[in-house]
XYZ file of C-alpha atoms in Angstrom:
706
model
C 149.210 166.537 -289.043
C 146.403 168.156 -287.342
C 148.220 171.558 -287.484
C 148.474 171.289 -291.203
C 144.986 170.361 -291.439
C 143.858 173.295 -289.092
C 145.887 175.774 -291.466
C 144.223 174.308 -294.799
C 140.822 174.741 -293.251
C 141.646 178.144 -291.966
C 143.204 179.209 -295.460
C 139.918 177.631 -296.977
C 138.005 179.551 -294.791
C 139.670 182.936 -295.609
C 139.577 182.337 -299.357
C 135.841 181.748 -299.000
C 135.333 184.820 -297.199
C 137.216 186.933 -299.655
C 135.264 185.254 -302.555
C 131.905 184.764 -300.660
C 129.847 187.607 -302.823
C 130.809 186.147 -306.015
C 128.616 182.954 -307.416
C 131.282 181.074 -308.126
C 132.892 181.610 -304.655
C 129.523 180.628 -302.910
C 129.425 177.445 -304.636
C 132.946 176.583 -304.094
C 132.399 176.920 -300.326
C 129.439 174.978 -300.580
C 131.228 172.340 -302.354
C 134.058 172.658 -299.828
C 131.311 172.009 -296.797
C 129.862 169.042 -298.320
C 133.234 167.589 -298.933
C 134.268 168.314 -295.437
C 130.976 166.888 -294.258
C 131.412 163.860 -296.089
C 134.917 163.519 -294.689
C 133.841 164.059 -291.279
C 131.033 161.247 -291.590
C 133.419 158.688 -293.125
C 135.981 159.506 -290.716
C 133.493 159.058 -287.819
C 132.267 155.884 -289.200
C 135.740 154.623 -289.475
C 136.471 155.450 -285.899
C 133.442 154.215 -284.398
C 134.332 150.846 -286.261
C 137.702 150.918 -285.122
C 136.423 151.744 -281.309
C 134.010 148.868 -282.063
C 136.613 146.433 -282.850
C 139.118 147.458 -280.108
C 135.919 146.804 -277.706
C 135.576 143.623 -279.247
C 139.390 143.103 -278.978
C 139.318 143.971 -275.393
C 136.384 141.924 -274.565
C 138.202 138.773 -276.532
C 141.257 139.621 -274.033
C 139.219 139.874 -270.969
C 137.408 136.660 -271.919
C 140.942 135.102 -272.730
C 142.443 136.188 -269.589
C 139.293 134.935 -267.560
C 139.213 131.860 -269.221
C 143.268 131.217 -268.376
C 142.229 132.400 -264.710
C 139.375 129.977 -264.864
C 141.351 127.183 -266.205
C 144.304 127.820 -263.758
C 141.671 128.034 -260.954
C 140.197 124.689 -262.154
C 143.437 123.031 -262.173
C 144.110 123.945 -258.658
C 140.669 123.236 -257.457
C 141.383 119.715 -259.231
C 144.682 119.577 -257.438
C 143.024 120.734 -254.211
C 140.036 117.816 -254.764
C 142.680 115.278 -255.810
C 144.449 115.733 -252.478
C 141.492 116.125 -250.586
C 140.134 112.827 -251.738
C 143.676 111.316 -251.218
C 143.414 112.496 -247.592
C 140.076 111.706 -246.994
C 140.427 108.162 -248.584
C 143.587 107.442 -246.724
C 141.440 108.570 -243.183
C 138.851 106.329 -244.386
C 141.477 103.314 -244.992
C 142.945 103.823 -241.790
C 139.568 103.591 -239.861
C 138.844 100.545 -242.141
C 142.353 98.664 -241.297
C 141.639 99.623 -237.672
C 138.165 98.338 -237.876
C 139.091 95.227 -239.786
C 142.260 94.614 -237.001
C 139.709 94.995 -234.103
C 137.143 92.585 -236.117
C 139.799 90.022 -236.661
C 141.155 90.265 -232.632
C 137.560 89.620 -232.035
C 136.994 86.992 -234.333
C 139.822 85.238 -233.081
C 138.817 85.298 -229.615
C 135.331 83.954 -230.571
C 136.915 81.228 -232.595
C 139.270 79.886 -229.539
C 136.046 80.544 -227.308
C 134.281 77.851 -229.680
C 136.628 75.741 -230.183
C 137.039 75.439 -226.341
C 133.376 74.692 -226.179
C 133.322 72.284 -228.681
C 136.148 70.348 -226.754
C 134.458 70.526 -223.534
C 131.308 69.268 -225.204
C 132.765 66.274 -226.601
C 134.655 65.551 -223.546
C 131.143 66.013 -221.561
C 129.172 63.549 -223.793
C 130.416 59.764 -223.945
C 128.591 58.977 -227.553
C 130.055 55.657 -227.510
C 128.224 54.942 -224.059
C 125.099 56.544 -224.710
C 125.077 54.406 -228.343
C 125.520 51.224 -226.443
C 122.506 52.366 -224.085
C 120.466 52.818 -227.102
C 121.275 49.724 -228.126
C 120.666 47.778 -225.293
C 117.324 49.667 -224.771
C 116.473 48.613 -228.203
C 117.216 44.916 -227.595
C 115.058 44.869 -224.564
C 112.105 46.584 -226.457
C 112.556 43.956 -229.209
C 112.554 41.338 -226.390
C 109.308 42.388 -224.825
C 107.626 42.844 -228.417
C 108.869 39.202 -229.234
C 107.120 38.255 -225.773
C 104.078 40.369 -226.546
C 103.479 38.412 -229.930
C 103.625 35.184 -227.969
C 101.366 36.442 -225.476
C 98.693 37.464 -228.202
C 99.093 34.314 -229.967
C 98.412 32.334 -226.919
C 95.521 34.560 -226.141
C 94.172 34.278 -229.543
C 94.165 30.680 -229.208
C 92.838 30.607 -225.428
C 89.958 33.101 -226.751
C 89.262 30.623 -229.740
C 89.171 27.902 -227.070
C 86.810 30.020 -224.939
C 84.457 31.031 -227.870
C 83.981 27.390 -228.850
C 83.734 26.076 -225.275
C 79.851 27.032 -225.597
C 79.279 24.483 -228.834
C 81.191 22.035 -227.037
C 79.199 22.605 -223.591
C 75.526 22.432 -225.702
C 76.813 19.340 -227.813
C 78.188 17.535 -224.846
C 74.840 18.163 -222.810
C 72.483 17.772 -225.488
C 73.880 13.894 -226.022
C 75.323 11.602 -228.515
C 71.964 11.397 -230.467
C 72.043 14.703 -231.892
C 74.565 17.719 -232.129
C 74.738 21.317 -233.863
C 76.730 19.908 -236.623
C 74.213 17.142 -237.239
C 71.337 19.033 -237.045
C 73.042 21.807 -239.837
C 73.812 19.044 -242.124
C 70.294 17.282 -241.933
C 68.768 20.774 -242.317
C 71.389 21.633 -245.484
C 69.599 18.724 -247.423
C 66.246 20.331 -247.063
C 65.496 22.221 -250.459
C 64.295 25.257 -248.845
C 67.099 25.742 -246.215
C 70.073 24.518 -248.072
C 70.912 28.009 -249.297
C 70.953 29.354 -245.780
C 73.074 26.685 -243.920
C 76.899 27.596 -243.783
C 77.073 30.877 -245.252
C 79.268 33.422 -243.584
C 75.882 35.254 -241.958
C 74.979 31.738 -240.624
C 78.047 31.071 -239.481
C 78.591 34.225 -237.652
C 75.014 34.414 -236.082
C 75.432 30.727 -234.773
C 79.216 31.373 -233.400
C 77.685 34.322 -231.520
C 74.713 32.534 -230.036
C 77.056 29.893 -228.769
C 79.584 32.141 -226.708
C 79.705 31.643 -223.378
C 78.689 35.842 -222.758
C 75.497 35.112 -224.885
C 74.437 31.615 -223.355
C 74.623 33.131 -219.989
C 72.456 36.007 -221.573
C 70.133 33.336 -223.080
C 69.553 31.668 -219.522
C 68.803 35.293 -218.134
C 66.114 35.474 -220.703
C 64.581 32.494 -219.874
C 64.461 33.325 -216.400
C 62.802 36.519 -217.102
C 60.196 34.525 -219.060
C 59.676 32.256 -216.390
C 58.492 35.580 -214.178
C 56.163 36.570 -216.743
C 54.858 32.939 -216.936
C 54.267 32.779 -213.124
C 52.331 36.083 -213.385
C 49.944 33.951 -215.623
C 49.853 30.986 -213.572
C 52.258 29.043 -215.718
C 55.155 26.993 -214.500
C 58.504 27.915 -215.117
C 60.525 26.577 -218.479
C 63.605 24.565 -218.315
C 66.335 24.814 -220.602
C 66.529 21.766 -222.796
C 69.969 21.397 -224.409
C 68.492 20.043 -227.921
C 66.221 22.827 -228.144
C 69.310 25.140 -227.677
C 70.554 23.536 -230.893
C 67.498 23.949 -232.456
C 67.451 27.929 -231.394
C 71.041 28.298 -232.446
C 70.581 26.516 -236.027
C 67.090 28.595 -236.440
C 68.464 31.769 -235.398
C 71.528 31.265 -238.220
C 68.882 30.701 -241.007
C 66.226 33.384 -239.663
C 69.099 36.008 -239.342
C 69.201 35.735 -243.072
C 65.378 35.518 -244.422
C 63.690 36.952 -241.125
C 60.934 34.559 -240.946
C 60.328 31.133 -239.062
C 62.214 28.933 -242.020
C 63.662 26.146 -239.735
C 60.300 25.542 -237.506
C 57.932 25.703 -240.862
C 60.353 23.049 -242.273
C 60.392 21.040 -239.023
C 56.490 21.409 -239.300
C 56.756 19.726 -242.714
C 58.976 17.000 -241.566
C 62.590 18.053 -242.135
C 63.701 16.485 -238.858
C 61.341 13.380 -239.060
C 64.809 11.013 -238.571
C 64.964 12.852 -235.219
C 61.260 12.428 -234.294
C 62.475 10.435 -230.984
C 64.955 12.684 -229.725
C 64.211 16.352 -231.521
C 60.504 18.164 -230.830
C 58.686 17.994 -233.962
C 56.203 20.951 -233.353
C 58.061 23.732 -231.282
C 56.746 26.982 -231.249
C 58.926 29.859 -231.860
C 59.355 33.608 -231.032
C 61.838 35.691 -233.334
C 63.286 39.204 -232.619
C 65.731 41.876 -234.024
C 67.034 45.154 -232.725
C 65.499 44.752 -229.001
C 67.941 44.832 -226.048
C 64.937 43.268 -224.353
C 63.047 41.357 -226.798
C 60.236 40.498 -224.200
C 59.490 44.237 -224.347
C 57.925 43.650 -227.656
C 56.836 39.719 -227.416
C 55.490 40.089 -224.138
C 54.692 43.741 -223.076
C 53.587 45.116 -226.351
C 51.864 42.255 -227.544
C 49.942 41.701 -224.240
C 48.653 45.375 -224.493
C 47.288 44.480 -227.887
C 45.888 40.855 -226.572
C 44.003 42.731 -223.924
C 42.435 45.295 -226.416
C 41.310 42.411 -228.964
C 39.447 40.896 -226.011
C 37.558 43.647 -225.072
C 36.535 43.866 -229.047
C 36.284 39.914 -229.186
C 35.470 38.506 -225.687
C 35.591 35.169 -226.661
C 38.883 35.349 -227.542
C 39.815 34.891 -223.908
C 38.357 31.261 -224.050
C 40.604 30.427 -227.039
C 44.154 28.576 -227.228
C 46.836 29.747 -229.653
C 45.806 27.094 -232.339
C 41.821 28.426 -232.166
C 42.578 31.935 -232.182
C 45.048 30.957 -235.361
C 42.439 29.249 -237.101
C 39.502 32.077 -235.932
C 41.243 35.427 -235.894
C 44.788 34.724 -237.921
C 45.433 38.628 -238.457
C 45.124 38.860 -234.394
C 46.998 35.661 -233.949
C 49.875 37.492 -236.262
C 49.882 40.329 -233.954
C 49.730 38.701 -230.213
C 51.233 35.130 -230.983
C 54.576 35.516 -229.254
C 52.878 36.831 -226.126
C 50.485 33.649 -226.082
C 53.692 31.538 -226.569
C 55.024 33.020 -223.439
C 52.493 32.512 -221.307
C 51.356 29.026 -222.464
C 50.909 26.879 -219.646
C 51.384 23.674 -221.902
C 55.016 24.808 -222.362
C 57.573 22.832 -220.222
C 60.933 23.166 -221.972
C 62.562 25.904 -224.173
C 65.659 26.662 -226.055
C 67.067 30.413 -226.457
C 69.663 31.952 -228.512
C 70.818 35.591 -228.505
C 73.482 36.615 -231.424
C 75.200 39.782 -231.443
C 77.497 39.546 -234.492
C 75.363 41.537 -236.877
C 73.083 43.686 -234.724
C 70.939 42.111 -231.958
C 68.833 39.170 -232.692
C 66.593 36.746 -230.400
C 65.233 33.197 -231.120
C 63.293 31.343 -228.508
C 61.358 28.015 -229.023
C 58.941 26.320 -226.717
C 57.727 22.686 -226.431
C 55.597 20.622 -224.060
C 58.428 17.808 -223.909
C 55.473 15.288 -224.019
C 56.439 13.293 -227.245
C 59.577 12.033 -226.860
C 63.123 11.580 -225.001
C 64.559 15.198 -225.567
C 67.458 14.764 -223.051
C 68.666 16.789 -219.982
C 66.628 19.974 -219.163
C 67.811 22.260 -216.458
C 66.804 25.381 -214.605
C 68.244 28.683 -216.049
C 70.135 28.958 -212.770
C 71.539 25.548 -213.135
C 72.313 25.803 -216.868
C 74.463 28.986 -215.749
C 76.366 26.878 -212.954
C 76.856 23.912 -215.327
C 78.140 26.426 -218.070
C 80.416 28.360 -215.583
C 81.917 24.883 -214.315
C 82.617 23.596 -217.866
C 84.013 26.999 -219.358
C 86.148 27.762 -215.852
C 89.642 26.185 -217.507
C 89.260 27.968 -220.905
C 88.157 31.103 -218.877
C 91.159 30.932 -216.677
C 93.541 30.390 -219.779
C 92.117 33.258 -221.537
C 92.726 35.247 -218.110
C 96.017 33.920 -218.034
C 96.754 34.779 -221.618
C 95.558 38.346 -221.030
C 97.800 38.749 -217.976
C 100.604 37.824 -219.839
C 99.816 39.989 -222.665
C 99.217 42.916 -220.319
C 102.449 42.138 -218.854
C 104.211 41.962 -221.984
C 102.571 45.356 -222.938
C 103.420 47.252 -219.925
C 107.322 45.880 -220.183
C 106.785 46.954 -223.813
C 105.801 50.340 -222.405
C 108.753 50.671 -220.093
C 110.993 49.332 -222.510
C 110.020 51.972 -225.084
C 110.237 54.539 -222.616
C 113.852 53.668 -221.826
C 114.694 53.474 -225.590
C 113.406 56.933 -225.822
C 115.127 58.326 -223.156
C 118.195 56.956 -224.235
C 117.829 57.937 -227.677
C 116.816 61.419 -226.308
C 119.966 61.202 -224.383
C 122.300 60.253 -227.669
C 120.196 62.969 -229.741
C 120.585 65.530 -227.071
C 124.578 64.713 -226.746
C 124.844 64.514 -230.793
C 122.949 67.792 -230.581
C 124.914 69.726 -228.291
C 128.158 68.446 -230.124
C 126.885 69.469 -233.559
C 125.838 72.791 -232.268
C 129.195 73.446 -230.884
C 131.060 72.310 -233.760
C 128.576 74.265 -236.010
C 129.409 77.335 -233.950
C 133.193 76.370 -234.032
C 132.927 76.038 -237.842
C 130.879 79.197 -238.302
C 133.451 81.202 -235.768
C 136.273 79.579 -237.918
C 134.623 80.814 -241.237
C 134.323 84.122 -239.656
C 137.827 84.417 -238.694
C 139.053 83.452 -242.401
C 136.876 86.241 -243.519
C 137.816 88.736 -240.976
C 141.453 87.735 -241.880
C 140.713 88.157 -245.583
C 139.394 91.467 -244.958
C 142.119 92.557 -242.709
C 144.611 91.534 -245.476
C 142.437 93.470 -247.858
C 141.964 96.537 -245.586
C 145.942 96.556 -245.010
C 146.546 96.530 -248.932
C 144.201 99.393 -249.381
C 145.746 101.311 -246.736
C 149.022 101.084 -248.391
C 147.707 102.160 -251.442
C 146.020 104.842 -250.081
C 149.326 106.122 -248.634
C 150.848 105.920 -251.789
C 148.302 107.827 -253.408
C 148.203 110.747 -250.801
C 151.988 111.041 -251.117
C 151.655 110.992 -254.837
C 148.877 113.905 -254.728
C 150.943 115.909 -252.159
C 153.676 115.848 -254.902
C 151.485 117.358 -257.524
C 153.242 120.266 -259.285
C 151.255 122.073 -262.157
C 154.838 123.323 -263.359
C 155.890 119.776 -263.763
C 153.862 117.339 -265.940
C 155.982 114.385 -264.510
C 154.198 114.649 -261.455
C 150.763 114.399 -262.304
C 150.853 112.583 -265.962
C 148.850 109.622 -264.219
C 146.156 112.057 -263.589
C 144.193 112.117 -266.806
C 142.061 115.134 -265.473
C 145.068 117.271 -264.675
C 146.609 116.494 -267.931
C 143.404 117.574 -269.614
C 143.322 120.769 -267.135
C 146.955 121.570 -268.039
C 146.171 121.179 -272.039
C 143.528 124.014 -271.254
C 146.014 126.193 -269.398
C 148.073 125.813 -272.396
C 145.300 126.611 -274.873
C 143.974 129.438 -272.582
C 147.619 131.202 -272.714
C 147.538 130.811 -276.343
C 144.484 132.270 -276.790
C 145.360 134.991 -274.282
C 148.330 135.938 -276.158
C 146.534 135.802 -279.551
C 143.844 138.268 -278.110
C 146.549 140.435 -276.707
C 148.011 140.944 -280.363
C 144.694 141.222 -282.030
C 144.285 144.332 -279.185
C 147.107 146.126 -279.840
C 146.712 145.777 -283.627
C 143.077 147.455 -282.972
C 144.449 150.086 -280.712
C 147.110 150.977 -283.392
C 144.165 151.185 -285.877
C 141.794 152.791 -283.462
C 144.511 155.363 -282.744
C 144.862 156.034 -286.515
C 141.126 156.119 -286.857
C 140.759 158.610 -283.941
C 143.474 161.150 -285.338
C 141.674 161.092 -288.684
C 138.459 161.527 -287.276
C 139.458 164.672 -284.945
C 141.492 166.233 -288.137
C 138.255 165.718 -290.333
C 136.127 166.927 -287.230
C 138.251 170.035 -287.157
C 137.965 170.779 -290.617
C 134.325 170.558 -290.990
C 134.016 172.577 -287.841
C 136.159 175.334 -289.237
C 133.858 175.460 -291.757
C 130.326 175.278 -290.109
C 131.057 175.800 -286.303
C 131.013 173.627 -283.511
C 129.242 170.303 -284.508
C 126.417 168.840 -281.817
C 125.820 165.200 -280.825
C 122.683 163.604 -281.950
C 120.721 162.060 -279.041
C 119.312 159.625 -281.837
C 122.755 157.762 -281.566
C 122.566 157.835 -277.645
C 121.877 154.672 -275.351
C 119.801 155.190 -271.767
C 120.779 152.186 -269.161
C 120.331 151.943 -265.474
C 116.291 152.480 -265.529
C 114.434 150.513 -262.736
C 110.969 149.394 -262.138
C 109.405 151.921 -259.606
C 106.800 151.096 -257.127
C 103.432 152.676 -257.180
C 102.995 155.758 -255.111
C 99.860 157.779 -256.252
C 102.148 160.230 -257.380
C 104.136 161.079 -260.442
C 107.525 159.022 -260.519
C 110.629 159.803 -261.929
C 114.143 157.554 -262.077
C 116.862 158.257 -259.528
C 119.656 157.216 -261.450
C 120.469 156.242 -265.089
C 123.394 156.759 -267.837
C 123.338 158.264 -271.305
C 126.258 157.313 -273.775
C 127.088 157.922 -277.342
C 129.966 155.779 -278.718
C 130.809 154.668 -275.047
C 131.395 158.318 -274.198
C 128.902 159.617 -271.247
C 126.622 162.553 -271.994
C 126.574 165.346 -269.265
C 123.047 165.913 -267.898
C 123.501 169.436 -268.703
C 123.318 168.578 -272.530
C 119.611 167.422 -272.291
C 116.290 167.960 -270.530
C 114.432 165.223 -269.145
C 110.349 164.558 -269.125
C 108.086 161.872 -268.451
C 104.680 160.316 -269.452
C 102.038 157.714 -267.949
C 104.592 157.922 -264.673
C 101.513 157.695 -262.287
C 99.610 154.906 -262.507
C 100.934 151.054 -262.502
C 101.895 150.096 -266.178
C 104.344 151.133 -268.599
C 105.929 155.095 -268.338
C 107.820 156.743 -270.973
C 111.309 158.525 -270.239
C 112.401 161.339 -272.946
C 115.493 163.139 -273.276
C 115.656 166.244 -275.358
C 119.053 167.703 -276.456
C 120.723 171.332 -275.574
C 124.030 172.697 -275.381
C 126.187 170.009 -276.936
C 123.392 167.787 -277.997
C 120.310 167.841 -280.272
C 117.344 165.487 -281.389
C 115.741 163.432 -278.693
C 115.379 159.843 -277.426
C 112.995 157.884 -275.470
C 112.751 154.791 -273.404
C 110.361 152.740 -271.244
C 110.101 151.471 -267.528
C 107.213 149.682 -265.312
C 105.316 150.968 -262.488
C 104.634 148.112 -260.197
C 102.264 147.551 -257.302
C 102.927 148.040 -253.763
C 104.055 144.533 -252.375
C 103.003 142.541 -249.506
C 104.302 140.765 -246.205
C 104.104 136.931 -245.725
C 102.870 136.957 -242.213
C 102.696 133.007 -241.213
C 103.453 129.648 -242.790
C 101.932 126.794 -240.912
C 102.298 122.999 -241.466
C 99.795 120.229 -242.054
C 99.601 116.513 -243.045
C 101.287 116.850 -246.831
C 100.194 120.370 -246.665
C 101.076 124.205 -245.652
C 99.021 127.045 -245.262
C 100.406 130.686 -246.430
C 98.984 134.015 -244.952
C 100.028 137.506 -246.016
C 98.993 141.077 -245.360
C 96.353 142.238 -247.386
C 97.320 144.909 -250.008
C 94.515 147.336 -250.690
C 95.666 149.579 -253.445
C 95.935 148.894 -257.197
C 96.144 145.064 -256.542
C 94.514 142.398 -258.840
C 95.530 139.530 -256.553
C 98.542 137.784 -255.521
C 100.884 134.925 -256.600
C 102.578 132.460 -254.216
C 105.594 130.744 -255.037
C 107.047 127.760 -253.135
C 109.954 125.282 -253.429
C 112.392 123.110 -251.911
C 115.113 125.227 -252.942
C 115.656 128.342 -250.537
C 116.951 130.084 -253.745
C 113.843 129.622 -255.903
C 116.041 128.443 -258.794
C 115.086 124.807 -259.121
C 111.663 123.185 -258.672
C 109.343 126.344 -258.515
C 105.832 126.143 -258.207
C 103.540 129.239 -258.644
C 99.962 129.387 -257.316
C 97.764 132.663 -258.432
C 95.483 134.246 -256.423
C 92.863 136.167 -258.536
C 90.936 137.875 -255.473
C 92.636 140.933 -253.823
C 90.626 140.404 -250.428
C 91.846 136.592 -249.904
C 94.904 136.661 -247.659
C 95.665 132.794 -246.905
C 95.944 129.790 -249.112
C 96.149 125.939 -248.464
C 98.754 124.217 -250.706
C 98.409 120.557 -250.607
C 100.139 117.062 -252.241
C 103.564 118.269 -250.873
C 105.946 115.685 -249.838
C 105.809 114.469 -246.081
C 108.996 115.201 -243.658
C 110.311 118.005 -246.553
C 111.386 121.494 -245.895
C 109.283 123.976 -248.461
C 109.943 128.004 -248.767
C 107.334 130.287 -249.772
C 106.927 134.053 -250.572
C 104.116 135.996 -252.163
C 104.044 139.178 -254.186
C 100.746 141.089 -255.619
C 100.113 141.927 -259.391
C 97.780 144.072 -261.220
C 96.344 143.693 -264.637
C 96.729 146.498 -267.126
C 95.652 146.363 -270.567
C 95.780 142.362 -270.240
C 99.480 142.466 -269.012
C 100.388 141.398 -265.539
C 102.755 143.683 -263.463
C 103.904 141.865 -260.394
C 105.350 143.490 -257.101
C 108.844 142.761 -255.584
C 108.547 139.406 -253.947
C 107.572 139.158 -250.187
C 109.867 138.226 -247.232
C 110.558 134.433 -247.240
C 109.623 131.685 -244.571
C 110.242 127.912 -244.291
C 108.255 125.091 -243.010
C 108.756 121.290 -242.661
C 105.721 119.119 -243.546
C 104.328 116.681 -241.509
């Protein structure tokens, strides 16, 4: 076909040459050239289209082939992973089974040991005997508590009798003419006193005054009074039992009214019926709150009296009655003192009550106007009282001793009971502890046995899974039908094989079409060249590839290697001239190719000129921070950029810090994660026309943060 075309073109050229001088011949030749060019352009376009289709078809084949290889590789990788996982699982389950067996053996030994210790504890501790010991100790303690209750009752009775012995003693010594109860009953009929006799406070005060202890205290105070009287030449007072009755009753009333209530009523005739047996005009001293009432009655009032004598010397010659009539205010302040030193007084009664604080009452009388019964010295009073109360006191002592004996035995019995209870409790605790340990060991043994059975079952499953994984054959679907991911992988392989077959069929169709279009193009080109000569290639249709960024040197820079193609065909460098613009300073440079020889026209492309880089010199760690140091770059640099990440490839988690001053050579980066490893690198940059041109990255260093 090419030959026929060539002959036709040659003939056309020859004819055109013969008829060239004629106008019609020139028009014909021009028409043939236009037609040949149009045919050439059309054939060239169809050829390029077919070539592009073939390239695309080849790309589809390559992609399908790669997809098939990838699908097969994925399937093989999946098989390997399944087998690896099965092998690893088997190893794990083997170890787990061994561990479970070891743990079971250990649990069995511990259970046997715990069972032995429990049996030994039961044998070593006789719970029945220990329980009986507790029962016996409880019975002993109960017995002595009963004895204590009896002793306490006896002591209460003895104490009550002892507390009443003072009242009985006074009543007996006072004679049958008058008693404490008689006097109280008589005064109860007095309108002024009736509300104070028999009250709770009255009863407590009288009872307190009549205790043996307070009666002895009363005798001691009378003895003290006699010593004070002796200093004034006055005779000693004797204790009169009937005045002791009057003192007790008066104290009971005065404890409520804080006044000489009873004595005032005696003066008013309240005891007129007892005129022959009781004093009718006694004197009285009262005191509250003193441990020794004579500190107030005598010592304090004596000082006051002496001061009043200095002021009123005539007082020294007055008796109590005259002083009371002449200087009543002074008498109120020294009357107790005058009662004590009154030489006319011969008998006294005294009551000290301590039931509700301390209260003292002392009455005085001359004893000249009646038969007032027996009067004794304080010493004789105490001796008679001791003799009278000795039996009751002995009874209290015996009862107290019995109580103390019972208490002591209770303490011993309680201690014995506590020891017995402790022994029983300790034994029970030991047995319970050993039983609990045995039960825990038994539970642990059961758990270990269950764990061993589970581990053995899992091991058997793992062995089956390993055998099944080893038997997988991608050519035999029956061997992997239970693996959904392998079934899916096999389906992908089949689909990829089908895609590859379709792509190969399409490629063959494209190759056939390309061969046809290439032949037509060559034929049209030959016909066109036969009319106009050799056809040059236009560089406007060319593609320049392989241009690289170049580092600034201060000199003109040229690309060392690049490629020029038209329709995928390489253009020899003899067919173009290379020239550059803006190829010295940092920024964007231009390369231009101008056609010559077989090429015509021109084409331009750009590449970047970047600044020189720097070197990362040091990376030091701190607490949640690191310091980056680098070498300063002095030439054509605006600043620096630091990149850091926990990813050594700087693909994820990358952060960038910009340094805007070229003189800066270090930077501390804070808020980092402790105990993590960080990587860092540095580059320089220069701004040109608002665009930032960065150098290549420096070396990488790493550091683990504190």
